[in-house]
Amino acid sequence: MALHRPPKPLLLVAAATGALLTGLLTGTGAAQAATSQACDIYAAGGTPCVAAHSTTRALYGSYTGSLYQVRRASDNATANIAPLSAGGVANAAAQDSFCAGTSCVITVIYDQSGRGNNLTQAPPGGFNGPAAGGYDNLANATAAPVTVGGHKAYGVFVAPGTGYRNNNTNGIATGDQPEGMYAIFDGTHYNGGCCFDYGNAERNSRDNGNGTMEAIYFGNIKVWGYGTGNGPWIMADLENGLFSGVNAGYNANDPSISHRFLTAVIKGEPNHWSIRGGNAQSGSLSTFYNGARPNVSGYNPMKKEGAIILGIGGDNSVGAAGTFYEGVMTSGYPSDATENSVQASVVAAGYSTSGSGTPGPAVGSTISLRATTACCTTRYISHSGATVSTQVVSSSSSATAKANASWIVRAGLGNGSCVSFESKNTAGSYLRHQNYQLYLHANDGSSLFAQDATFCPQAGQNGQGNSFMSNNYSSRYIRHYNNNVYIASNGGSNAFDSSTSYADDVSWVVTAPWTP
Ligand code: AHR
Ligand code: AHR
């Protein structure tokens, strides 16, 4: 695949001489440095980034190259998205205008380190992904809106089946070589599938045995390791094991941690590794493990292979969910002090959810959802028992018809950044999809139900109201078709995926409830 390689950042050149680098960082040299960003801090600490990935912002103060590439569905054209200024936040407006009236996926997450370690659609490995040829899905480019320093930006939304990888890297640690990693995730978006990872993995996308990976893991799968509480936890994926400390299974010092913006750190060197974490919006990092390699054979010495994965396990296990905003891998074992400075710079960058787009309906409110297609502007999402359809509702409708079209907005059962819709007149029952059709079912407490009943509000695709993305099928949105209600993709293989009037059919106006 031909990839555009972004220009080398100035500081990589500067890093060749320590004196020049020091001059840049202190502003005493000929060139006045921009704000010192994460990779400038790692370089100053003697552990430079060898991969730096972010769809939200530059991770070097001087970086002006492309951050990521999007591809739009209407004509398969691609566009690169760069920072607004050197060292700045992504130009999300450029994405919005390129993707207007169609949908976009993230095709490339460029490596800002200058080493060309870009992440692209992950190929099949020990497991196949759901896309053509066994590849993994690409992320919906508008699924994870945030602001950074007041500027709109988009993260990488990993629904199960989504994955990025680079099996042909340059400069990433192999064998028992030291490395460090940090990543910023949405701490409210996770699941118990294997494995939402960012970091070092096998170059052949297969399970090559204990110690052939070293990646940050985030989620609540308990198959291999876990900490206190019910999760989610930051753990190290070292292959055939997610480790929360020195022991396989339980380690008491690894807490459940779910900040909306979460800083997660894993680093490793010969017979030594560490787990750290904190709130990416405030405060400092805590250390949850710092000690010897696990007391299980195969992890000392390590046999790292140096590929890079995002959103999947080393063998291309594709069951996991999560959201990634930025992350880096270093050469050398970073000091805690260096990481603490990186954390301070992340906090200063100012991640936030406010102002990130058209707000969805307020959690706790009761609403109705009106169709916007010209045929159907008096129709609302309604249920009759388990059956869900759009129905004409008016002030003269029966009390039952009104209540059937009224919904209580709940925090998303499967993703705290999204919402679920509980029936006004059938407490404990929620809109959920099954075989891509919407039903009203009682919450059975399962992880699948939680995922199927969670929808992420975005701006309406026809410019009216909201569109609601399925949390676990992120190319699909709530859509009416022949007055039935589905999760539909634009131009997919089902009749209800028809491109005709798609943008109108997936756009819903949130109204006052027929039954308050
Ligand atoms: O170590 C946990 C997972 O086990 C790895 O990510 C995957 O390669 C294997 O299935
Ligand atoms: O609606 C698509 C899938 O169909 C749902 O996730 C699952 O409940 C059913 O198998």
mmCIF file of N, CA and C in Angstrom, residues 398-475:
data_model
loop_
_atom_site.group_PDB
_atom_site.id
_atom_site.type_symbol
_atom_site.label_atom_id
_atom_site.label_comp_id
_atom_site.label_asym_id
_atom_site.label_seq_id
_atom_site.Cartn_x
_atom_site.Cartn_y
_atom_site.Cartn_z
ATOM 1 N N SER A 398 -53.861 8.190 21.439
ATOM 2 C CA SER A 398 -54.203 7.621 22.749
ATOM 3 C C SER A 398 -53.031 7.785 23.716
ATOM 4 N N ALA A 399 -53.361 7.696 24.999
ATOM 5 C CA ALA A 399 -52.297 7.776 26.005
ATOM 6 C C ALA A 399 -51.272 6.670 25.787
ATOM 7 N N THR A 400 -51.731 5.484 25.404
ATOM 8 C CA THR A 400 -50.797 4.368 25.164
ATOM 9 C C THR A 400 -49.877 4.674 23.994
ATOM 10 N N ALA A 401 -50.460 5.194 22.900
ATOM 11 C CA ALA A 401 -49.631 5.515 21.728
ATOM 12 C C ALA A 401 -48.583 6.565 22.082
ATOM 13 N N LYS A 402 -48.975 7.520 22.907
ATOM 14 C CA LYS A 402 -48.008 8.557 23.310
ATOM 15 C C LYS A 402 -46.894 7.966 24.175
ATOM 16 N N ALA A 403 -47.288 7.134 25.114
ATOM 17 C CA ALA A 403 -46.266 6.557 25.999
ATOM 18 C C ALA A 403 -45.354 5.602 25.228
ATOM 19 N N ASN A 404 -45.925 4.904 24.236
ATOM 20 C CA ASN A 404 -45.108 3.983 23.436
ATOM 21 C C ASN A 404 -44.028 4.723 22.653
ATOM 22 N N ALA A 405 -44.221 6.019 22.459
ATOM 23 C CA ALA A 405 -43.268 6.825 21.684
ATOM 24 C C ALA A 405 -42.416 7.726 22.580
ATOM 25 N N SER A 406 -42.357 7.390 23.863
ATOM 26 C CA SER A 406 -41.594 8.232 24.806
ATOM 27 C C SER A 406 -40.479 7.407 25.441
ATOM 28 N N TRP A 407 -39.331 8.020 25.590
ATOM 29 C CA TRP A 407 -38.100 7.315 25.984
ATOM 30 C C TRP A 407 -37.345 8.100 27.043
ATOM 31 N N ILE A 408 -36.845 7.395 28.018
ATOM 32 C CA ILE A 408 -36.005 8.021 29.042
ATOM 33 C C ILE A 408 -34.547 7.816 28.622
ATOM 34 N N VAL A 409 -33.812 8.917 28.542
ATOM 35 C CA VAL A 409 -32.416 8.844 28.102
ATOM 36 C C VAL A 409 -31.551 8.421 29.284
ATOM 37 N N ARG A 410 -30.848 7.329 29.122
ATOM 38 C CA ARG A 410 -29.933 6.822 30.169
ATOM 39 C C ARG A 410 -28.494 6.902 29.669
ATOM 40 N N ALA A 411 -27.552 6.977 30.623
ATOM 41 C CA ALA A 411 -26.137 6.844 30.248
ATOM 42 C C ALA A 411 -25.985 5.503 29.525
ATOM 43 N N GLY A 412 -25.190 5.469 28.474
ATOM 44 C CA GLY A 412 -25.072 4.260 27.657
ATOM 45 C C GLY A 412 -24.705 3.044 28.490
ATOM 46 N N LEU A 413 -25.508 1.975 28.366
ATOM 47 C CA LEU A 413 -25.238 0.770 29.160
ATOM 48 C C LEU A 413 -23.878 0.178 28.798
ATOM 49 N N GLY A 414 -23.448 0.391 27.552
ATOM 50 C CA GLY A 414 -22.190 -0.209 27.106
ATOM 51 C C GLY A 414 -21.094 0.790 26.829
ATOM 52 N N ASN A 415 -21.333 2.084 27.104
ATOM 53 C CA ASN A 415 -20.316 3.113 26.855
ATOM 54 C C ASN A 415 -20.821 4.396 27.492
ATOM 55 N N GLY A 416 -20.178 4.812 28.568
ATOM 56 C CA GLY A 416 -20.632 5.968 29.329
ATOM 57 C C GLY A 416 -20.605 7.269 28.551
ATOM 58 N N SER A 417 -19.922 7.281 27.400
ATOM 59 C CA SER A 417 -19.896 8.491 26.578
ATOM 60 C C SER A 417 -21.078 8.554 25.626
ATOM 61 N N CYS A 418 -21.921 7.522 25.623
ATOM 62 C CA CYS A 418 -23.060 7.451 24.702
ATOM 63 C C CYS A 418 -24.346 7.276 25.516
ATOM 64 N N VAL A 419 -25.462 6.918 24.876
ATOM 65 C CA VAL A 419 -26.739 6.846 25.590
ATOM 66 C C VAL A 419 -27.471 5.545 25.281
ATOM 67 N N SER A 420 -28.433 5.207 26.164
ATOM 68 C CA SER A 420 -29.391 4.128 25.925
ATOM 69 C C SER A 420 -30.782 4.729 26.101
ATOM 70 N N PHE A 421 -31.784 4.102 25.492
ATOM 71 C CA PHE A 421 -33.161 4.609 25.530
ATOM 72 C C PHE A 421 -34.044 3.594 26.243
ATOM 73 N N GLU A 422 -34.492 3.958 27.457
ATOM 74 C CA GLU A 422 -35.377 3.089 28.230
ATOM 75 C C GLU A 422 -36.825 3.476 27.930
ATOM 76 N N SER A 423 -37.671 2.494 27.755
ATOM 77 C CA SER A 423 -39.079 2.761 27.455
ATOM 78 C C SER A 423 -39.742 3.492 28.608
ATOM 79 N N LYS A 424 -40.560 4.510 28.274
ATOM 80 C CA LYS A 424 -41.262 5.263 29.315
ATOM 81 C C LYS A 424 -42.296 4.390 30.024
ATOM 82 N N ASN A 425 -42.913 3.471 29.274
ATOM 83 C CA ASN A 425 -43.996 2.688 29.885
ATOM 84 C C ASN A 425 -43.635 1.227 30.104
ATOM 85 N N THR A 426 -42.382 0.850 29.898
ATOM 86 C CA THR A 426 -41.938 -0.517 30.190
ATOM 87 C C THR A 426 -40.578 -0.408 30.880
ATOM 88 N N ALA A 427 -40.618 -0.117 32.169
ATOM 89 C CA ALA A 427 -39.368 0.130 32.903
ATOM 90 C C ALA A 427 -38.431 -1.066 32.775
ATOM 91 N N GLY A 428 -37.159 -0.775 32.593
ATOM 92 C CA GLY A 428 -36.158 -1.835 32.506
ATOM 93 C C GLY A 428 -35.997 -2.401 31.106
ATOM 94 N N SER A 429 -36.820 -1.937 30.155
ATOM 95 C CA SER A 429 -36.685 -2.376 28.761
ATOM 96 C C SER A 429 -36.109 -1.237 27.921
ATOM 97 N N TYR A 430 -35.234 -1.611 26.995
ATOM 98 C CA TYR A 430 -34.466 -0.630 26.225
ATOM 99 C C TYR A 430 -34.552 -0.935 24.731
ATOM 100 N N LEU A 431 -34.405 0.102 23.927
ATOM 101 C CA LEU A 431 -34.185 -0.107 22.495
ATOM 102 C C LEU A 431 -32.854 -0.824 22.331
ATOM 103 N N ARG A 432 -32.875 -1.938 21.593
ATOM 104 C CA ARG A 432 -31.622 -2.641 21.295
ATOM 105 C C ARG A 432 -31.737 -3.213 19.881
ATOM 106 N N HIS A 433 -30.606 -3.432 19.236
ATOM 107 C CA HIS A 433 -30.658 -4.074 17.923
ATOM 108 C C HIS A 433 -30.339 -5.550 18.067
ATOM 109 N N GLN A 434 -30.919 -6.308 17.160
ATOM 110 C CA GLN A 434 -30.656 -7.752 17.081
ATOM 111 C C GLN A 434 -30.808 -8.106 15.616
ATOM 112 N N ASN A 435 -29.779 -8.735 15.040
ATOM 113 C CA ASN A 435 -29.760 -8.943 13.591
ATOM 114 C C ASN A 435 -30.060 -7.637 12.863
ATOM 115 N N TYR A 436 -29.539 -6.557 13.429
ATOM 116 C CA TYR A 436 -29.573 -5.210 12.833
ATOM 117 C C TYR A 436 -30.960 -4.560 12.843
ATOM 118 N N GLN A 437 -31.940 -5.180 13.503
ATOM 119 C CA GLN A 437 -33.257 -4.555 13.631
ATOM 120 C C GLN A 437 -33.452 -4.127 15.081
ATOM 121 N N LEU A 438 -34.207 -3.025 15.269
ATOM 122 C CA LEU A 438 -34.444 -2.567 16.643
ATOM 123 C C LEU A 438 -35.648 -3.265 17.269
ATOM 124 N N TYR A 439 -35.492 -3.602 18.548
ATOM 125 C CA TYR A 439 -36.539 -4.210 19.372
ATOM 126 C C TYR A 439 -36.539 -3.524 20.719
ATOM 127 N N LEU A 440 -37.634 -3.722 21.449
ATOM 128 C CA LEU A 440 -37.658 -3.319 22.852
ATOM 129 C C LEU A 440 -37.542 -4.581 23.689
ATOM 130 N N HIS A 441 -36.418 -4.717 24.375
ATOM 131 C CA HIS A 441 -36.180 -5.915 25.183
ATOM 132 C C HIS A 441 -35.796 -5.513 26.601
ATOM 133 N N ALA A 442 -36.165 -6.401 27.556
ATOM 134 C CA ALA A 442 -35.737 -6.196 28.937
ATOM 135 C C ALA A 442 -34.222 -6.365 29.019
ATOM 136 N N ASN A 443 -33.592 -5.521 29.798
ATOM 137 C CA ASN A 443 -32.143 -5.620 30.003
ATOM 138 C C ASN A 443 -31.838 -6.924 30.728
ATOM 139 N N ASP A 444 -31.114 -7.826 30.067
ATOM 140 C CA ASP A 444 -30.769 -9.110 30.702
ATOM 141 C C ASP A 444 -29.430 -9.045 31.428
ATOM 142 N N GLY A 445 -28.845 -7.859 31.478
ATOM 143 C CA GLY A 445 -27.594 -7.689 32.220
ATOM 144 C C GLY A 445 -26.357 -8.182 31.487
ATOM 145 N N SER A 446 -26.534 -8.726 30.292
ATOM 146 C CA SER A 446 -25.364 -9.262 29.581
ATOM 147 C C SER A 446 -24.570 -8.141 28.921
ATOM 148 N N SER A 447 -23.317 -8.459 28.661
ATOM 149 C CA SER A 447 -22.464 -7.511 27.959
ATOM 150 C C SER A 447 -22.997 -7.262 26.550
ATOM 151 N N LEU A 448 -23.515 -8.317 25.901
ATOM 152 C CA LEU A 448 -24.041 -8.147 24.547
ATOM 153 C C LEU A 448 -25.232 -7.190 24.560
ATOM 154 N N PHE A 449 -26.134 -7.365 25.547
ATOM 155 C CA PHE A 449 -27.280 -6.467 25.615
ATOM 156 C C PHE A 449 -26.816 -5.024 25.787
ATOM 157 N N ALA A 450 -25.875 -4.830 26.698
ATOM 158 C CA ALA A 450 -25.379 -3.473 26.948
ATOM 159 C C ALA A 450 -24.843 -2.848 25.660
ATOM 160 N N GLN A 451 -24.083 -3.632 24.898
ATOM 161 C CA GLN A 451 -23.532 -3.109 23.643
ATOM 162 C C GLN A 451 -24.644 -2.820 22.635
ATOM 163 N N ASP A 452 -25.581 -3.776 22.508
ATOM 164 C CA ASP A 452 -26.648 -3.640 21.496
ATOM 165 C C ASP A 452 -27.599 -2.492 21.828
ATOM 166 N N ALA A 453 -27.647 -2.089 23.097
ATOM 167 C CA ALA A 453 -28.584 -1.044 23.525
ATOM 168 C C ALA A 453 -27.909 0.315 23.658
ATOM 169 N N THR A 454 -26.693 0.463 23.133
ATOM 170 C CA THR A 454 -25.959 1.717 23.298
ATOM 171 C C THR A 454 -25.756 2.405 21.946
ATOM 172 N N PHE A 455 -26.078 3.696 21.924
ATOM 173 C CA PHE A 455 -26.032 4.485 20.695
ATOM 174 C C PHE A 455 -25.334 5.806 20.984
ATOM 175 N N CYS A 456 -24.513 6.233 20.030
ATOM 176 C CA CYS A 456 -23.688 7.420 20.243
ATOM 177 C C CYS A 456 -24.232 8.570 19.397
ATOM 178 N N PRO A 457 -24.763 9.633 20.036
ATOM 179 C CA PRO A 457 -25.351 10.741 19.288
ATOM 180 C C PRO A 457 -24.294 11.544 18.530
ATOM 181 N N GLN A 458 -24.593 11.849 17.301
ATOM 182 C CA GLN A 458 -23.771 12.756 16.500
ATOM 183 C C GLN A 458 -24.713 13.774 15.869
ATOM 184 N N ALA A 459 -24.142 14.751 15.183
ATOM 185 C CA ALA A 459 -24.975 15.690 14.432
ATOM 186 C C ALA A 459 -25.768 14.908 13.387
ATOM 187 N N GLY A 460 -27.010 15.318 13.149
ATOM 188 C CA GLY A 460 -27.835 14.638 12.151
ATOM 189 C C GLY A 460 -27.184 14.695 10.774
ATOM 190 N N GLN A 461 -27.192 13.575 10.066
ATOM 191 C CA GLN A 461 -26.476 13.519 8.776
ATOM 192 C C GLN A 461 -27.132 14.383 7.705
ATOM 193 N N ASN A 462 -28.408 14.733 7.863
ATOM 194 C CA ASN A 462 -29.026 15.641 6.884
ATOM 195 C C ASN A 462 -29.085 17.079 7.409
ATOM 196 N N GLY A 463 -28.364 17.322 8.495
ATOM 197 C CA GLY A 463 -28.321 18.670 9.053
ATOM 198 C C GLY A 463 -29.404 18.943 10.082
ATOM 199 N N GLN A 464 -30.279 17.965 10.313
ATOM 200 C CA GLN A 464 -31.331 18.142 11.320
ATOM 201 C C GLN A 464 -31.101 17.196 12.490
ATOM 202 N N GLY A 465 -31.249 17.688 13.698
ATOM 203 C CA GLY A 465 -31.254 16.837 14.881
ATOM 204 C C GLY A 465 -29.995 16.010 15.043
ATOM 205 N N ASN A 466 -30.201 14.737 15.392
ATOM 206 C CA ASN A 466 -29.091 13.838 15.686
ATOM 207 C C ASN A 466 -29.161 12.577 14.831
ATOM 208 N N SER A 467 -27.988 12.004 14.572
ATOM 209 C CA SER A 467 -27.909 10.616 14.118
ATOM 210 C C SER A 467 -27.315 9.814 15.257
ATOM 211 N N PHE A 468 -27.729 8.552 15.377
ATOM 212 C CA PHE A 468 -27.329 7.727 16.528
ATOM 213 C C PHE A 468 -26.557 6.510 16.034
ATOM 214 N N MET A 469 -25.237 6.552 16.251
ATOM 215 C CA MET A 469 -24.365 5.453 15.821
ATOM 216 C C MET A 469 -24.489 4.269 16.768
ATOM 217 N N SER A 470 -24.554 3.062 16.226
ATOM 218 C CA SER A 470 -24.497 1.861 17.061
ATOM 219 C C SER A 470 -23.126 1.761 17.716
ATOM 220 N N ASN A 471 -23.113 1.503 19.022
ATOM 221 C CA ASN A 471 -21.832 1.443 19.740
ATOM 222 C C ASN A 471 -20.989 0.252 19.307
ATOM 223 N N ASN A 472 -21.627 -0.857 18.918
ATOM 224 C CA ASN A 472 -20.820 -2.033 18.553
ATOM 225 C C ASN A 472 -20.789 -2.311 17.055
ATOM 226 N N TYR A 473 -21.508 -1.556 16.263
ATOM 227 C CA TYR A 473 -21.386 -1.625 14.793
ATOM 228 C C TYR A 473 -21.263 -0.188 14.309
ATOM 229 N N SER A 474 -20.042 0.343 14.372
ATOM 230 C CA SER A 474 -19.877 1.791 14.292
ATOM 231 C C SER A 474 -20.011 2.345 12.882
ATOM 232 N N SER A 475 -20.258 1.508 11.874
ATOM 233 C CA SER A 475 -20.616 2.044 10.558
ATOM 234 C C SER A 475 -22.136 2.149 10.423
#
